[in-house]
Amino acid sequence: MATKAAISENPQKSGRFSIDETIGRDSAVLSGQLQVLFEKLFSPTSKKSLRRFSSREAASLLGVTDSYVRHIATQEDEVTSEKSATGKRTFSLDEVNTIRQVLGRTKPAYLPGRRETDHLQVIAVTNFKGGSGKTTTAIHLAQYLALRGYRVLALDLDPQASMSAMLGFQPEFDVNDNETLYGAIRYDANRRPVTEIVRQTYFPGLDLIPGNLELHEFEHDTPRALAARDSADTDMFFMRVGAALLDIQDDYDVVVIDCPPTLGFLTLSALCAATSVLITVHPQMLDVASMNQFLSMTSDLLNVVKGAGGNLDYDWMGYLITRYEPNDGPQAQIVAFLRSLFGDRVLTSMMVKSTAVSDAGLSKQTIYEAGRETMHRQTYDRAVESMDNVNSEVEALIRKAWGRS
Ligand SMILES: Nc1ncnc2c1ncn2[C@@H]1O[C@H](COP(=O)(O)OP(=O)(O)OP(=O)(O)O)[C@@H](O)[C@H]1O
Ligand SMILES: [Mg+2]
């Protein structure tokens, strides 16, 4: 992978050394090589694009039969599709959405988005335990909803920006200064409207506010802003994410926030902006012990925020079991333990651990993007089924918040 010229000099060979310079050199070498690698893998001319869907898949996304989709494709002029050499029809997501509009004309229930009186759903996916499955959950939920015709905004609040990378934007190359949410929530004169920061993605119905390292700045700026605060002239830190979302709320049905694995000002502000919270839990004892600390600290901090005027009214909260291994006895015991403590706040569906998810992740894809033909069929089907079950349970919670069944 690395070229010979790129190897970073090893200062340990000559005795004691200064780590800042070494890390700096390593970073420069790594950054250069990553750029080369990404250009090879994802060259500017090979931008990410969404695959086409079979009529069976389109039917499932629309909630109608396969034959009905094929019927509409031949009967309605505005519905387009492609036919393969073997006569099989395929549809882009835009084409699926056109069918949805056609169906919605006679039966509005086919159009799932919120009505005028329904409030924007803002779902914070959180837990300060690293690797608990936040990004995997957030990206699959966002895509699941977009595939079903909701208008979705993915908000990447993690400086590591894995969700942005999954959506085709490399945080270190494609996202510049003031192009993350930090640009819209910062305290100084460089603040800019969030409308200038939102990006369209290759995925119809799914927009993104990308993340990168500059999000960290909010954690440094906030204590200074709190110390300097002498009047109510600026929004407190916990109102800032919500205030930014207000400017674009009419454009979306659901916002999915991928929170960082920390409990800083950014996460607290995201929790205040949220209408619901999904806490991802990997069912292992160390993770559950860490979650215990997370819950206790979150509760204390949010209590302070509430005292300062923060709004903490939620539609729902849920614990989602992630990377579950059905044949692992201790995991099953921990799940039973959590259910006995938290009752139906633990989602019934669990995200099962699957090589289909991790393999697709290697090429920055979700299992919804990777086609069935790219993997072992049974593995793929099981993974999609598990992910669909989780996401449809969340969809039902969203619909319940809008007073629908
Ligand atoms: N259902 C699954 N099956 C297999 N692997 C999974 C599954 N869910 C997540 N993973 C893998 O586990 C790792 C951690 O998941 P993920 O990145 O979603 O966690 P995270 O909470 O966002 O981590 P961080 O705290 O670093 O942001 C990733 O490598 C991901 O591919
Ligand atoms: Mg993550």
CSV table of C-alpha atoms and ligand atoms in Angstrom, one decimal:
chain,number,residue,atom,x,y,z
A,1,MET,CA,0.0,0.0,0.0
A,2,ALA,CA,2.7,2.5,1.1
A,3,THR,CA,5.4,3.6,-1.3
A,4,LYS,CA,9.0,3.4,-0.2
A,5,ALA,CA,9.5,7.2,-0.1
A,6,ALA,CA,6.5,7.5,2.2
A,7,ILE,CA,7.9,5.5,5.2
A,8,SER,CA,8.1,7.7,8.2
A,9,GLU,CA,11.6,7.9,9.9
A,10,ASN,CA,11.8,6.0,13.2
A,11,PRO,CA,13.3,8.3,15.8
A,12,GLN,CA,13.4,5.5,18.5
A,13,LYS,CA,16.5,4.1,16.9
A,14,SER,CA,18.5,7.1,18.1
A,15,GLY,CA,17.4,7.1,21.7
A,16,ARG,CA,14.8,9.4,23.3
A,17,PHE,CA,12.7,11.5,21.0
A,18,SER,CA,10.0,14.2,21.0
A,19,ILE,CA,6.6,12.6,20.3
A,20,ASP,CA,4.9,15.6,18.9
A,21,GLU,CA,7.2,15.8,15.9
A,22,THR,CA,7.0,12.1,15.4
A,23,ILE,CA,3.2,12.0,15.4
A,24,GLY,CA,3.2,15.1,13.2
A,25,ARG,CA,5.5,13.3,10.6
A,26,ASP,CA,3.4,10.1,10.9
A,27,SER,CA,0.3,12.1,10.3
A,28,ALA,CA,1.7,13.8,7.2
A,29,VAL,CA,2.9,10.5,5.7
A,30,LEU,CA,-0.5,8.8,6.5
A,31,SER,CA,-2.5,11.6,5.1
A,32,GLY,CA,-0.5,11.6,1.8
A,33,GLN,CA,-0.9,7.8,1.4
A,34,LEU,CA,-4.6,7.9,2.3
A,35,GLN,CA,-5.2,10.5,-0.3
A,36,VAL,CA,-3.5,8.2,-2.9
A,37,LEU,CA,-5.5,5.3,-1.7
A,38,PHE,CA,-8.8,7.1,-1.7
A,39,GLU,CA,-8.1,8.5,-5.2
A,40,LYS,CA,-7.5,4.9,-6.4
A,41,LEU,CA,-10.6,3.5,-4.6
A,42,PHE,CA,-13.0,6.4,-5.0
A,43,SER,CA,-11.5,8.5,-7.9
A,44,PRO,CA,-13.3,11.9,-8.5
A,45,THR,CA,-14.8,10.4,-11.7
A,46,SER,CA,-16.1,7.4,-9.9
A,47,LYS,CA,-18.4,9.2,-7.4
A,48,LYS,CA,-20.6,7.0,-5.3
A,49,SER,CA,-23.9,6.2,-6.8
A,50,LEU,CA,-26.9,4.2,-5.7
A,51,ARG,CA,-27.6,0.9,-7.4
A,52,ARG,CA,-30.9,0.1,-9.2
A,53,PHE,CA,-33.6,-2.0,-7.6
A,54,SER,CA,-35.4,-5.1,-9.0
A,55,SER,CA,-39.2,-4.9,-9.4
A,56,ARG,CA,-39.4,-7.2,-6.4
A,57,GLU,CA,-37.3,-4.8,-4.3
A,58,ALA,CA,-39.3,-1.8,-5.6
A,59,ALA,CA,-42.5,-3.5,-4.7
A,60,SER,CA,-41.3,-4.1,-1.1
A,61,LEU,CA,-40.2,-0.5,-0.8
A,62,LEU,CA,-43.7,0.7,-1.9
A,63,GLY,CA,-45.7,-1.9,-0.1
A,64,VAL,CA,-47.4,-3.3,-3.2
A,65,THR,CA,-47.0,-6.5,-5.2
A,66,ASP,CA,-44.3,-7.2,-7.7
A,67,SER,CA,-46.8,-7.6,-10.5
A,68,TYR,CA,-48.5,-4.3,-9.6
A,69,VAL,CA,-45.2,-2.5,-10.0
A,70,ARG,CA,-44.6,-4.1,-13.4
A,71,HIS,CA,-48.2,-3.1,-14.3
A,72,ILE,CA,-47.7,0.5,-13.4
A,73,ALA,CA,-44.4,0.6,-15.2
A,74,THR,CA,-46.1,-0.3,-18.5
A,75,GLN,CA,-49.3,1.7,-17.9
A,76,GLU,CA,-48.2,5.1,-16.6
A,77,ASP,CA,-46.2,7.3,-19.0
A,78,GLU,CA,-44.4,9.2,-16.3
A,79,VAL,CA,-43.0,6.0,-14.8
A,80,THR,CA,-39.7,5.0,-16.3
A,81,SER,CA,-37.6,1.9,-15.8
A,82,GLU,CA,-34.8,0.0,-17.5
A,83,LYS,CA,-35.1,-3.4,-19.0
A,84,SER,CA,-32.2,-5.8,-19.0
A,85,ALA,CA,-31.3,-8.1,-21.9
A,86,THR,CA,-33.1,-10.9,-20.1
A,87,GLY,CA,-36.3,-8.7,-19.8
A,88,LYS,CA,-36.0,-7.9,-16.1
A,89,ARG,CA,-37.1,-4.4,-15.1
A,90,THR,CA,-35.0,-2.4,-12.7
A,91,PHE,CA,-35.8,1.0,-11.1
A,92,SER,CA,-33.7,3.8,-9.7
A,93,LEU,CA,-34.8,5.2,-6.3
A,94,ASP,CA,-36.0,8.3,-8.2
A,95,GLU,CA,-38.1,6.0,-10.4
A,96,VAL,CA,-39.5,4.2,-7.3
A,97,ASN,CA,-40.4,7.6,-5.8
A,98,THR,CA,-42.3,8.5,-9.0
A,99,ILE,CA,-44.4,5.4,-8.7
A,100,ARG,CA,-45.0,6.4,-5.0
A,101,GLN,CA,-46.3,9.8,-6.2
A,102,VAL,CA,-48.6,8.1,-8.7
A,103,LEU,CA,-49.9,5.7,-6.1
A,104,GLY,CA,-50.3,8.6,-3.6
A,105,ARG,CA,-52.6,10.5,-5.9
A,106,THR,CA,-55.4,8.0,-5.2
A,107,LYS,CA,-54.3,6.8,-1.8
A,108,PRO,CA,-52.3,9.4,0.2
A,109,ALA,CA,-51.2,6.6,2.7
A,110,TYR,CA,-48.6,5.7,0.1
A,111,LEU,CA,-46.9,9.0,0.9
A,112,PRO,CA,-45.4,8.4,4.3
A,113,GLY,CA,-44.0,11.8,5.2
A,114,ARG,CA,-45.3,14.1,7.9
A,115,ARG,CA,-48.4,16.1,7.4
A,116,GLU,CA,-48.6,19.9,8.2
A,117,THR,CA,-49.5,19.4,11.9
A,118,ASP,CA,-46.8,16.7,12.5
A,119,HIS,CA,-43.6,17.8,14.1
A,120,LEU,CA,-40.1,17.1,12.7
A,121,GLN,CA,-38.6,14.0,14.2
A,122,VAL,CA,-35.1,14.4,15.4
A,123,ILE,CA,-33.5,11.1,16.5
A,124,ALA,CA,-30.2,11.2,18.4
A,125,VAL,CA,-28.3,8.0,18.2
A,126,THR,CA,-26.0,8.0,21.1
A,127,ASN,CA,-23.9,6.3,23.8
A,128,PHE,CA,-20.4,7.4,24.8
A,129,LYS,CA,-19.1,3.9,24.5
A,130,GLY,CA,-17.1,3.7,21.3
A,131,GLY,CA,-18.0,1.0,18.9
A,132,SER,CA,-21.5,0.4,20.3
A,133,GLY,CA,-22.9,0.6,16.8
A,134,LYS,CA,-24.1,4.2,16.6
A,135,THR,CA,-22.9,5.0,13.1
A,136,THR,CA,-24.1,1.6,11.7
A,137,THR,CA,-27.5,2.2,13.3
A,138,ALA,CA,-27.8,5.8,12.2
A,139,ILE,CA,-26.8,5.3,8.6
A,140,HIS,CA,-29.0,2.2,8.1
A,141,LEU,CA,-32.0,4.0,9.7
A,142,ALA,CA,-31.5,7.1,7.5
A,143,GLN,CA,-31.3,5.0,4.3
A,144,TYR,CA,-34.2,2.8,5.3
A,145,LEU,CA,-36.4,5.8,5.8
A,146,ALA,CA,-35.2,7.5,2.6
A,147,LEU,CA,-35.9,4.3,0.6
A,148,ARG,CA,-39.4,4.4,1.9
A,149,GLY,CA,-40.1,7.9,0.7
A,150,TYR,CA,-39.4,10.0,3.9
A,151,ARG,CA,-37.3,13.2,3.5
A,152,VAL,CA,-34.3,12.5,5.6
A,153,LEU,CA,-31.4,14.6,6.9
A,154,ALA,CA,-28.3,12.8,8.3
A,155,LEU,CA,-26.5,14.9,10.7
A,156,ASP,CA,-22.9,13.8,11.5
A,157,LEU,CA,-21.8,15.2,14.8
A,158,ASP,CA,-18.9,12.9,15.2
A,159,PRO,CA,-15.5,14.5,14.4
A,160,GLN,CA,-14.4,11.0,13.1
A,161,ALA,CA,-17.2,11.5,10.5
A,162,SER,CA,-17.7,7.9,9.6
A,163,MET,CA,-21.3,8.6,8.6
A,164,SER,CA,-20.1,11.2,6.1
A,165,ALA,CA,-17.6,8.8,4.7
A,166,MET,CA,-20.4,6.2,4.2
A,167,LEU,CA,-22.3,8.8,2.3
A,168,GLY,CA,-19.5,9.5,-0.1
A,169,PHE,CA,-17.7,12.5,1.6
A,170,GLN,CA,-14.2,11.9,3.0
A,171,PRO,CA,-14.0,14.2,6.0
A,172,GLU,CA,-10.3,15.1,5.4
A,173,PHE,CA,-10.5,15.8,1.7
A,174,ASP,CA,-14.1,16.7,0.8
A,175,VAL,CA,-15.2,18.7,3.9
A,176,ASN,CA,-13.4,22.1,4.4
A,177,ASP,CA,-13.5,24.7,7.2
A,178,ASN,CA,-16.9,25.9,8.2
A,179,GLU,CA,-18.6,23.1,6.3
A,180,THR,CA,-19.8,21.0,9.3
A,181,LEU,CA,-22.5,21.9,11.7
A,182,TYR,CA,-19.9,23.8,13.6
A,183,GLY,CA,-20.2,26.5,11.0
A,184,ALA,CA,-23.8,27.1,12.0
A,185,ILE,CA,-23.4,26.8,15.7
A,186,ARG,CA,-20.2,28.6,16.4
A,187,TYR,CA,-20.1,31.7,18.6
A,188,ASP,CA,-18.1,34.1,16.5
A,189,ALA,CA,-18.8,36.2,13.4
A,190,ASN,CA,-17.9,33.4,11.1
A,191,ARG,CA,-21.2,31.7,11.8
A,192,ARG,CA,-23.1,31.0,8.6
A,193,PRO,CA,-26.6,29.7,7.8
A,194,VAL,CA,-27.1,26.0,8.0
A,195,THR,CA,-28.8,26.1,4.6
A,196,GLU,CA,-25.3,26.7,3.1
A,197,ILE,CA,-23.9,23.7,4.9
A,198,VAL,CA,-26.5,21.0,4.0
A,199,ARG,CA,-25.4,18.8,1.1
A,200,GLN,CA,-27.3,16.6,-1.2
A,201,THR,CA,-26.0,13.0,-1.5
A,202,TYR,CA,-26.1,10.4,-4.3
A,203,PHE,CA,-29.0,8.9,-2.3
A,204,PRO,CA,-32.3,10.5,-3.3
A,205,GLY,CA,-34.2,11.8,-0.3
A,206,LEU,CA,-31.2,11.7,1.9
A,207,ASP,CA,-29.2,14.9,2.6
A,208,LEU,CA,-26.2,15.3,4.8
A,209,ILE,CA,-24.6,17.8,7.2
A,210,PRO,CA,-21.1,16.3,7.2
A,211,GLY,CA,-18.7,16.1,10.1
A,212,ASN,CA,-14.9,16.4,10.4
A,213,LEU,CA,-12.4,17.4,13.1
A,214,GLU,CA,-13.5,21.0,13.3
A,215,LEU,CA,-16.5,19.9,15.3
A,216,HIS,CA,-14.1,19.6,18.3
A,217,GLU,CA,-13.9,23.4,18.3
A,218,PHE,CA,-17.3,23.6,19.8
A,219,GLU,CA,-16.0,21.8,22.9
A,220,HIS,CA,-13.3,24.4,23.3
A,221,ASP,CA,-15.4,27.5,22.5
A,222,THR,CA,-18.3,26.7,24.8
A,223,PRO,CA,-16.5,27.1,28.2
A,224,ARG,CA,-15.1,30.5,26.9
A,225,ALA,CA,-18.5,31.6,25.7
A,226,LEU,CA,-20.1,30.5,29.1
A,227,ALA,CA,-17.4,32.5,31.0
A,228,ALA,CA,-17.9,35.6,28.8
A,229,ARG,CA,-21.6,35.5,28.8
A,230,ASP,CA,-23.1,38.6,30.4
A,231,SER,CA,-26.6,38.8,28.9
A,232,ALA,CA,-29.1,36.6,27.0
A,233,ASP,CA,-27.9,37.9,23.7
A,234,THR,CA,-26.7,34.6,22.4
A,235,ASP,CA,-28.2,31.1,22.5
A,236,MET,CA,-26.8,28.9,25.2
A,237,PHE,CA,-24.8,25.9,23.9
A,238,PHE,CA,-27.6,23.5,24.4
A,239,MET,CA,-29.9,25.4,22.2
A,240,ARG,CA,-27.5,25.8,19.3
A,241,VAL,CA,-28.1,22.5,17.4
A,242,GLY,CA,-31.8,22.9,17.7
A,243,ALA,CA,-31.7,26.5,16.6
A,244,ALA,CA,-29.7,25.5,13.5
A,245,LEU,CA,-32.2,22.8,12.6
A,246,LEU,CA,-35.1,25.2,12.9
A,247,ASP,CA,-33.9,26.9,9.7
A,248,ILE,CA,-34.3,23.7,7.7
A,249,GLN,CA,-37.1,21.9,9.5
A,250,ASP,CA,-39.6,22.3,6.7
A,251,ASP,CA,-37.4,20.4,4.3
A,252,TYR,CA,-37.4,17.1,6.2
A,253,ASP,CA,-39.6,14.5,7.9
A,254,VAL,CA,-36.8,13.0,10.0
A,255,VAL,CA,-33.3,14.0,11.1
A,256,VAL,CA,-31.0,11.2,12.2
A,257,ILE,CA,-28.0,12.4,14.4
A,258,ASP,CA,-24.9,10.3,14.7
A,259,CYS,CA,-23.5,11.5,18.0
A,260,PRO,CA,-19.8,11.3,19.0
A,261,PRO,CA,-18.6,8.7,21.5
A,262,THR,CA,-18.3,11.5,24.2
A,263,LEU,CA,-20.6,13.3,26.5
A,264,GLY,CA,-19.5,16.8,25.6
A,265,PHE,CA,-21.4,20.0,24.8
A,266,LEU,CA,-22.1,18.9,21.3
A,267,THR,CA,-23.8,15.7,22.4
A,268,LEU,CA,-25.8,17.6,25.1
A,269,SER,CA,-26.9,20.1,22.5
A,270,ALA,CA,-27.9,17.3,20.2
A,271,LEU,CA,-29.9,15.7,23.0
A,272,CYS,CA,-31.7,19.0,23.5
A,273,ALA,CA,-32.5,19.3,19.8
A,274,ALA,CA,-33.8,15.7,19.7
A,275,THR,CA,-37.4,14.6,19.9
A,276,SER,CA,-36.3,11.0,20.6
A,277,VAL,CA,-33.2,9.1,21.6
A,278,LEU,CA,-31.9,5.8,20.6
A,279,ILE,CA,-29.2,4.4,22.8
A,280,THR,CA,-27.1,1.6,21.2
A,281,VAL,CA,-25.9,-1.1,23.5
A,282,HIS,CA,-23.6,-4.0,22.7
A,283,PRO,CA,-24.7,-6.7,25.1
A,284,GLN,CA,-21.4,-7.4,26.9
A,285,MET,CA,-20.8,-6.8,30.6
A,286,LEU,CA,-18.1,-4.1,30.1
A,287,ASP,CA,-20.3,-2.2,27.6
A,288,VAL,CA,-23.3,-2.3,30.0
A,289,ALA,CA,-21.2,-1.1,32.9
A,290,SER,CA,-20.0,1.8,30.7
A,291,MET,CA,-23.6,2.5,29.6
A,292,ASN,CA,-24.5,2.8,33.3
A,293,GLN,CA,-21.9,5.6,33.7
A,294,PHE,CA,-23.3,7.2,30.5
A,295,LEU,CA,-26.8,7.1,31.8
A,296,SER,CA,-25.9,8.5,35.2
A,297,MET,CA,-23.8,11.3,33.8
A,298,THR,CA,-26.3,12.2,31.1
A,299,SER,CA,-29.1,12.4,33.6
A,300,ASP,CA,-27.0,14.7,35.9
A,301,LEU,CA,-25.9,17.0,33.0
A,302,LEU,CA,-29.3,17.2,31.4
A,303,ASN,CA,-30.8,18.1,34.8
A,304,VAL,CA,-28.5,21.1,34.9
A,305,VAL,CA,-29.4,21.9,31.3
A,306,LYS,CA,-33.1,21.7,32.2
A,307,GLY,CA,-32.6,24.0,35.1
A,308,ALA,CA,-31.0,26.5,32.7
A,309,GLY,CA,-34.1,26.4,30.5
A,310,GLY,CA,-33.4,23.5,28.1
A,311,ASN,CA,-36.3,21.7,26.6
A,312,LEU,CA,-36.2,18.0,27.4
A,313,ASP,CA,-39.6,16.8,26.1
A,314,TYR,CA,-39.2,13.6,24.1
A,315,ASP,CA,-41.6,11.5,22.1
A,316,TRP,CA,-39.8,8.3,22.9
A,317,MET,CA,-36.5,6.7,23.9
A,318,GLY,CA,-35.3,3.2,23.2
A,319,TYR,CA,-32.3,1.0,23.9
A,320,LEU,CA,-31.2,-0.9,20.8
A,321,ILE,CA,-29.2,-4.1,21.2
A,322,THR,CA,-26.4,-4.1,18.6
A,323,ARG,CA,-24.1,-6.7,17.1
A,324,TYR,CA,-26.2,-9.4,18.8
A,325,GLU,CA,-25.0,-13.0,18.5
A,326,PRO,CA,-27.9,-15.3,18.9
A,327,ASN,CA,-25.8,-18.3,19.9
A,328,ASP,CA,-23.9,-16.5,22.6
A,329,GLY,CA,-25.4,-17.5,26.0
A,330,PRO,CA,-23.9,-14.6,28.0
A,331,GLN,CA,-25.2,-12.1,25.5
A,332,ALA,CA,-28.7,-13.5,25.8
A,333,GLN,CA,-28.5,-13.2,29.6
A,334,ILE,CA,-27.5,-9.6,29.4
A,335,VAL,CA,-30.3,-8.8,27.0
A,336,ALA,CA,-32.8,-10.6,29.4
A,337,PHE,CA,-31.3,-8.5,32.2
A,338,LEU,CA,-31.7,-5.3,30.4
A,339,ARG,CA,-35.3,-6.2,29.4
A,340,SER,CA,-36.1,-7.0,33.0
A,341,LEU,CA,-34.8,-3.5,34.0
A,342,PHE,CA,-36.0,-1.3,31.2
A,343,GLY,CA,-39.1,-3.2,30.0
A,344,ASP,CA,-40.3,-2.2,26.5
A,345,ARG,CA,-37.9,0.7,26.3
A,346,VAL,CA,-35.5,-2.0,25.0
A,347,LEU,CA,-36.5,-2.4,21.4
A,348,THR,CA,-38.0,-5.8,20.6
A,349,SER,CA,-35.8,-6.2,17.5
A,350,MET,CA,-32.1,-6.5,17.8
A,351,MET,CA,-29.4,-5.7,15.3
A,352,VAL,CA,-27.8,-9.0,14.7
A,353,LYS,CA,-24.0,-9.3,14.1
A,354,SER,CA,-23.4,-10.2,10.5
A,355,THR,CA,-20.4,-10.4,8.1
A,356,ALA,CA,-22.8,-8.9,5.5
A,357,VAL,CA,-22.8,-5.6,7.5
A,358,SER,CA,-19.1,-5.5,8.2
A,359,ASP,CA,-18.1,-6.7,4.6
A,360,ALA,CA,-20.4,-4.0,3.0
A,361,GLY,CA,-18.8,-1.5,5.4
A,362,LEU,CA,-15.3,-2.2,4.0
A,363,SER,CA,-16.4,-0.6,0.7
A,364,LYS,CA,-18.3,2.1,2.6
A,365,GLN,CA,-21.7,0.7,1.8
A,366,THR,CA,-24.6,-0.3,3.9
A,367,ILE,CA,-26.4,-3.6,3.3
A,368,TYR,CA,-29.1,-1.6,1.6
A,369,GLU,CA,-26.6,-0.4,-1.0
A,370,ALA,CA,-24.8,-3.7,-1.5
A,371,GLY,CA,-26.9,-5.9,-3.8
A,372,ARG,CA,-28.0,-9.4,-2.9
A,373,GLU,CA,-25.8,-10.8,-5.7
A,374,THR,CA,-22.6,-9.4,-4.1
A,375,MET,CA,-22.8,-11.8,-1.1
A,376,HIS,CA,-23.7,-15.1,0.2
A,377,ARG,CA,-27.5,-15.0,-0.2
A,378,GLN,CA,-28.6,-16.4,3.2
A,379,THR,CA,-26.2,-14.2,5.1
A,380,TYR,CA,-27.4,-11.2,3.1
A,381,ASP,CA,-31.1,-12.0,3.7
A,382,ARG,CA,-30.6,-12.6,7.4
A,383,ALA,CA,-28.8,-9.3,7.8
A,384,VAL,CA,-31.4,-7.3,5.8
A,385,GLU,CA,-34.2,-8.9,7.7
A,386,SER,CA,-32.6,-8.0,11.1
A,387,MET,CA,-31.9,-4.4,9.9
A,388,ASP,CA,-35.4,-4.0,8.5
A,389,ASN,CA,-37.0,-5.3,11.7
A,390,VAL,CA,-35.0,-2.7,13.8
A,391,ASN,CA,-35.8,0.1,11.4
A,392,SER,CA,-39.5,-0.7,11.0
A,393,GLU,CA,-39.8,-0.7,14.7
A,394,VAL,CA,-38.3,2.8,14.8
A,395,GLU,CA,-40.5,3.8,11.9
A,396,ALA,CA,-43.5,2.7,13.9
A,397,LEU,CA,-42.4,4.9,16.8
A,398,ILE,CA,-42.0,7.9,14.5
A,399,ARG,CA,-45.5,7.3,13.1
A,400,LYS,CA,-46.9,6.9,16.6
A,401,ALA,CA,-45.4,10.3,17.5
A,402,TRP,CA,-47.4,11.7,14.6
A,403,GLY,CA,-50.5,10.0,15.9
A,404,ARG,CA,-50.6,7.4,13.1
A,405,SER,CA,-50.6,3.6,13.3
B,1,LIG,N1,-24.6,-5.7,12.9
B,1,LIG,C1,-23.3,-5.7,12.7
B,1,LIG,N2,-22.6,-6.7,12.3
B,1,LIG,C2,-21.3,-6.7,12.1
B,1,LIG,N3,-20.5,-5.7,12.4
B,1,LIG,C3,-21.1,-4.6,12.8
B,1,LIG,C4,-22.5,-4.5,13.1
B,1,LIG,N4,-22.7,-3.3,13.6
B,1,LIG,C5,-21.6,-2.7,13.7
B,1,LIG,N5,-20.6,-3.4,13.2
B,1,LIG,C6,-19.1,-3.1,13.2
B,1,LIG,O1,-18.7,-2.7,14.5
B,1,LIG,C7,-17.8,-1.6,14.4
B,1,LIG,C8,-18.4,-0.5,15.3
B,1,LIG,O2,-19.6,0.0,14.8
B,1,LIG,P1,-19.9,1.5,14.6
B,1,LIG,O3,-18.9,2.2,13.9
B,1,LIG,O4,-21.3,1.6,14.1
B,1,LIG,O5,-19.9,2.0,16.1
B,1,LIG,P2,-19.9,3.4,16.7
B,1,LIG,O6,-20.7,3.4,18.0
B,1,LIG,O7,-20.4,4.4,15.7
B,1,LIG,O8,-18.4,3.7,17.0
B,1,LIG,P3,-17.7,5.1,17.4
B,1,LIG,O9,-18.1,5.2,18.9
B,1,LIG,O10,-16.3,4.9,17.2
B,1,LIG,O11,-18.3,6.2,16.6
B,1,LIG,C9,-17.7,-1.2,12.9
B,1,LIG,O12,-16.5,-1.8,12.4
B,1,LIG,C10,-18.9,-1.9,12.3
B,1,LIG,O13,-18.7,-2.2,10.9
B,2,MG,MG,-19.5,6.1,15.0
